[in-house]
mmCIF file of C-alpha atoms and ligand atoms in Angstrom:
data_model
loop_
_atom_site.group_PDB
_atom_site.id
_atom_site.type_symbol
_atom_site.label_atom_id
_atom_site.label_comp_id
_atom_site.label_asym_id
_atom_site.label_seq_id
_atom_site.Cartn_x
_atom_site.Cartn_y
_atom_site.Cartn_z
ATOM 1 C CA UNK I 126 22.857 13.361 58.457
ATOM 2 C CA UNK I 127 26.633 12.305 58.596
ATOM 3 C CA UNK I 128 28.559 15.261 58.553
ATOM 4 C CA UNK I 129 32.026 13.375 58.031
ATOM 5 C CA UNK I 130 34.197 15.984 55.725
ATOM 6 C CA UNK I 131 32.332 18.940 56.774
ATOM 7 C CA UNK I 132 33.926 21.560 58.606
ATOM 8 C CA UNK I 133 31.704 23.635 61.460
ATOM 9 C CA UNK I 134 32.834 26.598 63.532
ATOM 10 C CA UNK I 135 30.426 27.062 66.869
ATOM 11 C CA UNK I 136 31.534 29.957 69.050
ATOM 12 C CA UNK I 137 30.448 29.581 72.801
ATOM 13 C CA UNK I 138 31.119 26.132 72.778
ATOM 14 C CA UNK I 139 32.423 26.163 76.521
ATOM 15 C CA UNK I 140 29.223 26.090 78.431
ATOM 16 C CA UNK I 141 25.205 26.054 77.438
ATOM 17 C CA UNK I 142 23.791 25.342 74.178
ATOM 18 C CA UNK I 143 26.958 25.873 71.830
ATOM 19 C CA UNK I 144 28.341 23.085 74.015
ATOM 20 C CA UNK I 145 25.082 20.732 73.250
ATOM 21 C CA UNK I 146 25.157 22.004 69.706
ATOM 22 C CA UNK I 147 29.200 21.246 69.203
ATOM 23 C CA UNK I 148 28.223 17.715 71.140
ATOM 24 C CA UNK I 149 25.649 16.559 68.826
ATOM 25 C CA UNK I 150 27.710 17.704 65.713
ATOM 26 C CA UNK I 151 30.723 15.572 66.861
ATOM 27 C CA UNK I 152 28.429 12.757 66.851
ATOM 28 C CA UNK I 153 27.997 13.160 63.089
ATOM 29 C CA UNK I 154 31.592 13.358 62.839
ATOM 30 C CA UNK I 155 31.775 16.564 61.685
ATOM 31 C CA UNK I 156 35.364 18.676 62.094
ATOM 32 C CA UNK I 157 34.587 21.188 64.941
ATOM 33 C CA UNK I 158 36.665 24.268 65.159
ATOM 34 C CA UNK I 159 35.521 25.775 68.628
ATOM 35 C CA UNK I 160 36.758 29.838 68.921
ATOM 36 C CA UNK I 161 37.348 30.226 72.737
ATOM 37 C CA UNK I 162 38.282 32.707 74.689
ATOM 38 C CA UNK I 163 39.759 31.140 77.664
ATOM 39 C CA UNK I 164 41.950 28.130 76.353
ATOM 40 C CA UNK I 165 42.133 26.044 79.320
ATOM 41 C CA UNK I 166 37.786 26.022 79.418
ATOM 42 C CA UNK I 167 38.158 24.931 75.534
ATOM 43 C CA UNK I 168 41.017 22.013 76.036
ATOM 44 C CA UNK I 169 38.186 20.518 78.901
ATOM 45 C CA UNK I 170 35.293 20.902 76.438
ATOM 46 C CA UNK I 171 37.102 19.015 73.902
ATOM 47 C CA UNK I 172 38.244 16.392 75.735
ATOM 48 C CA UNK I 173 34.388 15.824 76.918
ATOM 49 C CA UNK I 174 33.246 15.682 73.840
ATOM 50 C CA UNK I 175 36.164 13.248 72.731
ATOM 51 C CA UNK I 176 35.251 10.953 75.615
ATOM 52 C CA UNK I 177 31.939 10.777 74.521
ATOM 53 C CA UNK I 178 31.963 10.623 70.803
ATOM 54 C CA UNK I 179 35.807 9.469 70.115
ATOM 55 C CA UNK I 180 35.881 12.069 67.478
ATOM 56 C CA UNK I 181 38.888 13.185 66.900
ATOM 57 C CA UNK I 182 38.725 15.777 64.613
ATOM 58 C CA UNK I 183 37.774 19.022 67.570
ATOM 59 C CA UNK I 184 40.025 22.240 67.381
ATOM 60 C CA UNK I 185 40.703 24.919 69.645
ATOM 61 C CA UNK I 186 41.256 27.832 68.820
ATOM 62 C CA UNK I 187 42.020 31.367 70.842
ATOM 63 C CA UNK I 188 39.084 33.972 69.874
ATOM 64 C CA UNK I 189 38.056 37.090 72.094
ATOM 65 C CA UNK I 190 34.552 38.178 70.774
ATOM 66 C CA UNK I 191 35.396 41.565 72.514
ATOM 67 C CA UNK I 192 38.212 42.047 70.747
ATOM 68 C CA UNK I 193 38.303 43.130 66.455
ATOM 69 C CA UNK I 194 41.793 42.181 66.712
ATOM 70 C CA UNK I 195 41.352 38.773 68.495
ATOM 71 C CA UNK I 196 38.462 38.226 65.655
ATOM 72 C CA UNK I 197 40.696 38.961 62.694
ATOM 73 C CA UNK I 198 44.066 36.871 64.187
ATOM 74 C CA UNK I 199 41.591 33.917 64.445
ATOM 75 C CA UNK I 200 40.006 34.520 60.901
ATOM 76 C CA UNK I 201 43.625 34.803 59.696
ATOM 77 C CA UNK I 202 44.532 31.393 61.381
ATOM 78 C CA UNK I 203 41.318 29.763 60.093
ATOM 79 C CA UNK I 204 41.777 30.479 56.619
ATOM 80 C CA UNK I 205 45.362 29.395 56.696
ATOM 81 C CA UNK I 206 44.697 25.894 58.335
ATOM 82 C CA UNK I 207 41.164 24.896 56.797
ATOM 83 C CA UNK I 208 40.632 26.790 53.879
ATOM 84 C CA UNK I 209 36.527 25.605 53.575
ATOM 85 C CA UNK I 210 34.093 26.434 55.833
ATOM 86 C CA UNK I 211 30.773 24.152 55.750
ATOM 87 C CA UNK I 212 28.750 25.552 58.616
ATOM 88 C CA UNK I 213 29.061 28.829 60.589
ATOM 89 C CA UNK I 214 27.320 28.989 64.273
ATOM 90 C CA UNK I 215 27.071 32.302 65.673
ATOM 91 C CA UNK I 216 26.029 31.237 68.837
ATOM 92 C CA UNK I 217 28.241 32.829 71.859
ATOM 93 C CA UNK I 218 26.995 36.044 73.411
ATOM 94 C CA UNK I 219 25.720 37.880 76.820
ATOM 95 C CA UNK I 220 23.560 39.590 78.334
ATOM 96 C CA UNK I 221 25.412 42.330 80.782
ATOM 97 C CA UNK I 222 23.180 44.192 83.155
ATOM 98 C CA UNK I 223 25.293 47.029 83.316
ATOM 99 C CA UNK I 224 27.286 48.830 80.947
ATOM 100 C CA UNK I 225 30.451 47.530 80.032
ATOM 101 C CA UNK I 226 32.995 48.152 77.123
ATOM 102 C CA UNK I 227 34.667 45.962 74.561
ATOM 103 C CA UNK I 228 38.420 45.690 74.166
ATOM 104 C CA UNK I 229 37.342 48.158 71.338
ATOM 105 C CA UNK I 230 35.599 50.415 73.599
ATOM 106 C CA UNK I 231 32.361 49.467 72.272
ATOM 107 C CA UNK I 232 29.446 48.531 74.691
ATOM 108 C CA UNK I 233 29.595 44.862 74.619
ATOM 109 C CA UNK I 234 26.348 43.584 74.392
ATOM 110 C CA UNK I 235 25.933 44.989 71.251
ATOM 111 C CA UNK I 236 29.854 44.498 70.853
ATOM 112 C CA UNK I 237 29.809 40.984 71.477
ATOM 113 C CA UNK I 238 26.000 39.852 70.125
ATOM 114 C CA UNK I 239 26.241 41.686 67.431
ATOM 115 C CA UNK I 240 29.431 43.487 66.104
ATOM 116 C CA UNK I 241 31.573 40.234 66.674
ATOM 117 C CA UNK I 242 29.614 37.893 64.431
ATOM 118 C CA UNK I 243 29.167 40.266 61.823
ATOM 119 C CA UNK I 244 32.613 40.879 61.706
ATOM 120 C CA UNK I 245 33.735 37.471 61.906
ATOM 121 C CA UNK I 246 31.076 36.264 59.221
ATOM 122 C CA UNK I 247 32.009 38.466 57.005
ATOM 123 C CA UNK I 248 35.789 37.710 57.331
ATOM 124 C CA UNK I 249 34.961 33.775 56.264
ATOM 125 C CA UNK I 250 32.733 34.588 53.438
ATOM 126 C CA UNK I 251 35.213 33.264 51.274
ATOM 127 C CA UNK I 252 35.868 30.147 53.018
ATOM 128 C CA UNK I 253 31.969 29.371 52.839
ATOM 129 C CA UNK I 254 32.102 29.967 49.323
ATOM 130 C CA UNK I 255 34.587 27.520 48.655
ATOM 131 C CA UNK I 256 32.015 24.816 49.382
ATOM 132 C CA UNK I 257 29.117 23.804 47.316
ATOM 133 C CA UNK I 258 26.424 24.566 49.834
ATOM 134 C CA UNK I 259 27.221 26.269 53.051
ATOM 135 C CA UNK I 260 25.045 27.362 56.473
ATOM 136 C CA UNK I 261 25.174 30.285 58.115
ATOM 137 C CA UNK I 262 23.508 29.671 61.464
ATOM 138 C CA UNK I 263 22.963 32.721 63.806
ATOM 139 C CA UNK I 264 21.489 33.069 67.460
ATOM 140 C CA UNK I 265 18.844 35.568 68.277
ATOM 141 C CA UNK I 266 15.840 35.206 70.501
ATOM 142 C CA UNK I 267 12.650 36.518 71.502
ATOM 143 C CA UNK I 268 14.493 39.180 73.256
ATOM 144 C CA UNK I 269 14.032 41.372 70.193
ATOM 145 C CA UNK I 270 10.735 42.204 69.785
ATOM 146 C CA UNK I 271 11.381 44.649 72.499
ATOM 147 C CA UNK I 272 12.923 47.041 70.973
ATOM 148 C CA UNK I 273 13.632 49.187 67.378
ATOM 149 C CA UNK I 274 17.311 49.540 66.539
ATOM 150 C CA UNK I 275 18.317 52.894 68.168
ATOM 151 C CA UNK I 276 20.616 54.375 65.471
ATOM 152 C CA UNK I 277 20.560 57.796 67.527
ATOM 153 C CA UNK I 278 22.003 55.574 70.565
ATOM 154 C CA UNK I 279 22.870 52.241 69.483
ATOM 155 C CA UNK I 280 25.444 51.552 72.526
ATOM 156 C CA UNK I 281 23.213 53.218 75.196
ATOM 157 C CA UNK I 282 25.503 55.721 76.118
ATOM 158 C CA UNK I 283 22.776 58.580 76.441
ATOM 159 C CA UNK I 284 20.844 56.111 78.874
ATOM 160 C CA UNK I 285 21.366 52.476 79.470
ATOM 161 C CA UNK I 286 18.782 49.667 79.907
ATOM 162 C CA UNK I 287 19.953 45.985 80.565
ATOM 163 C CA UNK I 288 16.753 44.575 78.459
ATOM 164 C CA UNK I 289 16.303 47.126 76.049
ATOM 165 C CA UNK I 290 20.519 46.644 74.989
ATOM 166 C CA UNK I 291 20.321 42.660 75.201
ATOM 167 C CA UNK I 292 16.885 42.778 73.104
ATOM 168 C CA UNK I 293 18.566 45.239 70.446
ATOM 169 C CA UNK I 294 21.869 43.547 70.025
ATOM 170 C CA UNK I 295 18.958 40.231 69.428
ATOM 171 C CA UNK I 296 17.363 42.256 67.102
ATOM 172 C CA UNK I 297 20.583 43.025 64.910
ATOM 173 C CA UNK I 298 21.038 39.277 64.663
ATOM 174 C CA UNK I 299 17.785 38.940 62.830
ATOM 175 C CA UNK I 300 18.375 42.459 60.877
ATOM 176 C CA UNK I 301 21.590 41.129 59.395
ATOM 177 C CA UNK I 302 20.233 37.203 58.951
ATOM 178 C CA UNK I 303 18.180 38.846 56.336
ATOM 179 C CA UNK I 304 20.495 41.341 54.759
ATOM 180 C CA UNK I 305 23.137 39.133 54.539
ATOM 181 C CA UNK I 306 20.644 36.225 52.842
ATOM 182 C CA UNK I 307 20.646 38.155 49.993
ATOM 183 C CA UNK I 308 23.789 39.126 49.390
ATOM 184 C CA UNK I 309 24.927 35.465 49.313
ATOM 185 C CA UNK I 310 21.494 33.819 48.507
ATOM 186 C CA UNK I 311 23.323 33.427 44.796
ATOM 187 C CA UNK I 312 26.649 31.843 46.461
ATOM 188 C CA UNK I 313 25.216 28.835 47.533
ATOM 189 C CA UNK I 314 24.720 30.138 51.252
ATOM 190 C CA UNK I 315 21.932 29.945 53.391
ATOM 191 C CA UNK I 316 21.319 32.912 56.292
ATOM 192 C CA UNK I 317 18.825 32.062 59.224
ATOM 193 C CA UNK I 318 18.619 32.654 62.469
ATOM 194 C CA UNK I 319 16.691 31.476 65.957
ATOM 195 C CA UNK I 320 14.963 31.789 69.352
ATOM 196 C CA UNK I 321 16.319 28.641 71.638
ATOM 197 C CA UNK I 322 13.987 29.064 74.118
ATOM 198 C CA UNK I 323 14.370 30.177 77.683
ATOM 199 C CA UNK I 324 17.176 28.017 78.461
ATOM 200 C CA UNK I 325 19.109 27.358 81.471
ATOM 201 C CA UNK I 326 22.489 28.253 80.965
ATOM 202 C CA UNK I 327 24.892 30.741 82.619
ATOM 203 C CA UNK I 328 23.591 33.573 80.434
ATOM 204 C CA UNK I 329 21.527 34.824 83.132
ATOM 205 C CA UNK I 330 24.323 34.757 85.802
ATOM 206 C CA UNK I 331 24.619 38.812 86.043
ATOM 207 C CA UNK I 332 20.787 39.506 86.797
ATOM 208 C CA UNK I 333 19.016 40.085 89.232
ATOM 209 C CA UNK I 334 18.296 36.800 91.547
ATOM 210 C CA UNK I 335 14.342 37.498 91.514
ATOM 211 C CA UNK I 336 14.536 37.906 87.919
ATOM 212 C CA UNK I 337 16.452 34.714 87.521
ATOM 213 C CA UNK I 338 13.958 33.270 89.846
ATOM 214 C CA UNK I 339 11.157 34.265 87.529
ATOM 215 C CA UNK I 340 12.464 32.845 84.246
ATOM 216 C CA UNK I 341 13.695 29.842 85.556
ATOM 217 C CA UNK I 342 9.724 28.608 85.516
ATOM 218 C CA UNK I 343 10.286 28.701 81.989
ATOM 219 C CA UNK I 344 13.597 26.997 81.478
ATOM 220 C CA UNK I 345 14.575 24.217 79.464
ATOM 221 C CA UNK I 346 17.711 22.263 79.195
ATOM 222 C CA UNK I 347 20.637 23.407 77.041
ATOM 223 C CA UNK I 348 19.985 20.140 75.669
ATOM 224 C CA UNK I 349 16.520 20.861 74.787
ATOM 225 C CA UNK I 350 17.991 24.950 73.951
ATOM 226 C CA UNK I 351 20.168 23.241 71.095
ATOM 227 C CA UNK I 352 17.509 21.287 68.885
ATOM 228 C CA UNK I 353 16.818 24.173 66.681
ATOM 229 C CA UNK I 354 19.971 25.088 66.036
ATOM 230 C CA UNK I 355 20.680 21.480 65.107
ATOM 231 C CA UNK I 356 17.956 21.090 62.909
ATOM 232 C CA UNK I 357 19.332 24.019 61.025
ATOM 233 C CA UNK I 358 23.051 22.952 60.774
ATOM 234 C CA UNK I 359 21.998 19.130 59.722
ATOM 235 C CA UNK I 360 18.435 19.438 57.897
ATOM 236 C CA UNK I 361 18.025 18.990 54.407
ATOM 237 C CA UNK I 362 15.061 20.825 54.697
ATOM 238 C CA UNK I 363 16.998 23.983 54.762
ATOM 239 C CA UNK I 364 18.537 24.227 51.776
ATOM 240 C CA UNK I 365 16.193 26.167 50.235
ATOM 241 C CA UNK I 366 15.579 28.286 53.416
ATOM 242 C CA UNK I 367 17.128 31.623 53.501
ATOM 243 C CA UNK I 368 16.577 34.660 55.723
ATOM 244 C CA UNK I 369 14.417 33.277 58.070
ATOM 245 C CA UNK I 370 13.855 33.141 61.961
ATOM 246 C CA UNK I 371 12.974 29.779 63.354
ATOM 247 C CA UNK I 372 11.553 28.770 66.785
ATOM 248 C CA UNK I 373 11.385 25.235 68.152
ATOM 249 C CA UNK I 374 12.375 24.215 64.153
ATOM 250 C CA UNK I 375 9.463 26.130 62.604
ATOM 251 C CA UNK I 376 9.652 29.440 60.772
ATOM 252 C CA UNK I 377 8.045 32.022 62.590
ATOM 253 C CA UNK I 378 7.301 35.642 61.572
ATOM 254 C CA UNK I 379 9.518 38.047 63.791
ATOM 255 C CA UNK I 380 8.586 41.812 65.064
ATOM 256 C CA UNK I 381 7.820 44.131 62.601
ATOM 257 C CA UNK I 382 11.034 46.267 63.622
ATOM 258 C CA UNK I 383 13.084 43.068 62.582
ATOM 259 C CA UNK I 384 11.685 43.072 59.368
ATOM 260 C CA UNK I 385 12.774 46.445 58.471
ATOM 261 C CA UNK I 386 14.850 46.397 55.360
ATOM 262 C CA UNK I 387 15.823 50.437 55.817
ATOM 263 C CA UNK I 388 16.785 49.353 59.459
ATOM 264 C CA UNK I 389 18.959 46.294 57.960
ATOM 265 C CA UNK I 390 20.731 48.192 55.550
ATOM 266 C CA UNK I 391 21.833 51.239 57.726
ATOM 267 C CA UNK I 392 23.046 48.637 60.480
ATOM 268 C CA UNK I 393 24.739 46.742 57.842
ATOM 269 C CA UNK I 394 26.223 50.661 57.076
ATOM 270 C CA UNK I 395 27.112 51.492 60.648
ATOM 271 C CA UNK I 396 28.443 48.103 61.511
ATOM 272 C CA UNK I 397 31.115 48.348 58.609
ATOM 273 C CA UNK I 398 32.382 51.324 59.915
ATOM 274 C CA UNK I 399 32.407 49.944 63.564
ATOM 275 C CA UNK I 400 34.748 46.839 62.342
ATOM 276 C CA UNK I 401 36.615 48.550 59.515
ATOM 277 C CA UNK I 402 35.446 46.589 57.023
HETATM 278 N N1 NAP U 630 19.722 30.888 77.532
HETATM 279 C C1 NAP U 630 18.640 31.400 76.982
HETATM 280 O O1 NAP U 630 17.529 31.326 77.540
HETATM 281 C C2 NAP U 630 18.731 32.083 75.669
HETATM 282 C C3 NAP U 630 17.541 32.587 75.105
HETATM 283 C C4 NAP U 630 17.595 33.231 73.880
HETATM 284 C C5 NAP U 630 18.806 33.347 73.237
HETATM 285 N N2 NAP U 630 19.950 32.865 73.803
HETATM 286 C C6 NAP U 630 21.208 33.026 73.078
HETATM 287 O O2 NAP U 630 21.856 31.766 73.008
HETATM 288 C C7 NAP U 630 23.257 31.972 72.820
HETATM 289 C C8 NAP U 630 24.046 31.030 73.725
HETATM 290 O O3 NAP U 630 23.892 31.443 75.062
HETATM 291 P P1 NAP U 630 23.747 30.444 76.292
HETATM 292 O O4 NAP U 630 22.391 30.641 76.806
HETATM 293 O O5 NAP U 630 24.197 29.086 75.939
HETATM 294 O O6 NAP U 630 24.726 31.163 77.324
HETATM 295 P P2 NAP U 630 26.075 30.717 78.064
HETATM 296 O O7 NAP U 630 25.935 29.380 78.698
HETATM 297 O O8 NAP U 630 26.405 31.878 78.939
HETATM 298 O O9 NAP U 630 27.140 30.595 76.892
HETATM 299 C C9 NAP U 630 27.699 31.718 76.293
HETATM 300 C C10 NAP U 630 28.944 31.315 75.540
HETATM 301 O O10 NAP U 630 29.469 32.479 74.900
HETATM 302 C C11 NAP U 630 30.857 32.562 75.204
HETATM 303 N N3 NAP U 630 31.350 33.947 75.209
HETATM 304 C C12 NAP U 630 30.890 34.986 75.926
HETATM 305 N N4 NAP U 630 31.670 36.069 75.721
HETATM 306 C C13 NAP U 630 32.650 35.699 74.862
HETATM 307 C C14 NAP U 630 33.760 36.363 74.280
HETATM 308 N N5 NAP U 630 34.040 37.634 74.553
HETATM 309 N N6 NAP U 630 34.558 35.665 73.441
HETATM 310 C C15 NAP U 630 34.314 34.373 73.168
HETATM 311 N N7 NAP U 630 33.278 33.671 73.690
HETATM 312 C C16 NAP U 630 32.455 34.343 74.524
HETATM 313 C C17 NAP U 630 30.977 31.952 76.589
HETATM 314 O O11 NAP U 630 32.338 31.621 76.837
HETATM 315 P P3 NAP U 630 32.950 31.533 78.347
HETATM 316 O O12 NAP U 630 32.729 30.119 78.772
HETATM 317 O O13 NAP U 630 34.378 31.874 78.161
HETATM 318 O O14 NAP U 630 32.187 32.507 79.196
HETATM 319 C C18 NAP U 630 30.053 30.747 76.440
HETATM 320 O O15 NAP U 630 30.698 29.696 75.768
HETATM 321 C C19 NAP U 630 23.502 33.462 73.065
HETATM 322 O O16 NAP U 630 23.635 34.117 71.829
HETATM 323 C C20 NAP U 630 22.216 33.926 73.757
HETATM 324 O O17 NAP U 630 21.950 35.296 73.517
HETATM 325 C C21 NAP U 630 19.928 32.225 74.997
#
């Protein structure tokens, strides 16, 4: 599918399967706006992708996921220069073994997996409106059938757990891929989410080197990791697809705890009064 015209923001772009995604989009000719948080990584990223695919139309753009104010000065920019949004890609994020804090003082898993593309989704809303049929594409993974939101603890400051805050912050990406489906299912925007597979990509940098040993029997390439997420941003199949979570391109049913409407609305609740929105 050509995407010539279309405009596509994919956060995480600089390494992994954002960069495989934003690769294969720039083949369709699509205009790539690439939120980064180190500049220098983004200016090398697009001049790959230029080499490869002569597109010319790439952007980069300064955006600190762990940072509300880095979010909205980027949202502010975006607006002001594009105007339209055709296809969102909520793909950065990380999975920190111990516990850190957000610019924000939030704890940045959830911060950063799930706080940042909430806030910055909601920011563009209008710009995906402005088109006649726009994507909203977000990143989860298996991670999440783990664990149930913890709304008594939700940034693990009673007691931390590497896999049980990585799975959660997973688990709000598929908890607001369905609330947010249908708020916009009658604006002409689709909400859906998916599992990459285990890929091999630096998101597994910070654990421990057994661990790492362990899944990287399972590992594909980031190449591989980015099919699904392709399928969703180019398929025609999807336009009638809405609140769903895919794996390897097929809809599959997600943990019970993820299809909690209760749980979906009270995150949606909390994480408005997290971002100020
Ligand atoms: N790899 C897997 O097996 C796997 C499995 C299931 C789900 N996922 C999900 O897939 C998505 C992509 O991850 P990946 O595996 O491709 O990992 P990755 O190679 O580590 O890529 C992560 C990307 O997120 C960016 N990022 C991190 N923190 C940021 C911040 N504060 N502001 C802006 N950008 C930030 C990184 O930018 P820098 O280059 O600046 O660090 C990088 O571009 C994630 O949502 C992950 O949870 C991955």
């Amino acid at each position: 599918m050509s995407l010539a015209n279309k405009y596509v923001i994919i956060t995480g772009a600089t390494s992994g399967i954002g960069k495989e995604a934003a690769m294969a989009l720039a083949r369709e000719n699509a205009h790539i706006v690439l939120p980064v948080r180190n500049l220098e990584k983004g200016e090398k990223v697009k001049k790959e992708i230029g080499q490869h695919y002569g597109n010319p139309f790439i952007y980069i753009m300064e955006c600190d996921l762990a940072s509300f104010d880095s979010i909205r000065s980027f949202a502010r920019e975006y607006k002001n220069r594009f105007g339209k949004l055709n296809i969102l890609i909520n793909n950065a994020g990380i999975w920190e073994t111990q516990r850190k804090e957000t610019k924000d003082g939030i704890e940045k898993n959830f911060g950063v997996n799930h706080l940042a593309p909430f806030l910055l989704t909601n920011l563009l809303l209008d710009e995906l409106k402005a088109v006649d049929f726009a994507r909203i594409i977000n990143i989860s993974s298996e991670a999440h059938r783990h664990s149930k939101f913890d709304f008594d603890d939700p940034e693990g400051k009673k007691k931390f757990s590497s896999f049980k805050s990585y799975g959660q912050s997973k688990l709000a990406n598929i908890l607001f891929t369905r609330y947010l489906s249908n708020l916009v299912r009658d604006d002409g925007i689709t909400v859906n989410c998916l599992h990459p597979g285990v890929v091999a990509t630096n998101l597994f940098d910070k654990m421990n080197p057994f661990l790492k040993s362990v899944f990287s029997f399972f590992m594909v390439s980031p190449r591989k990791g980015a099919e699904t997420t392709i399928y969703l941003a180019t398929s025609p199949e999807i336009k009638g697809q809405t609140g769903e979570y895919f794996v390897k391109r097929k809809i599959k049913r997600p943990s019970s705890a993820a299809l909690d409407d209760e749980a979906a609305k009270k995150l949606w609740e909390i994480s408005c009064d997290y971002t100020g929105l």
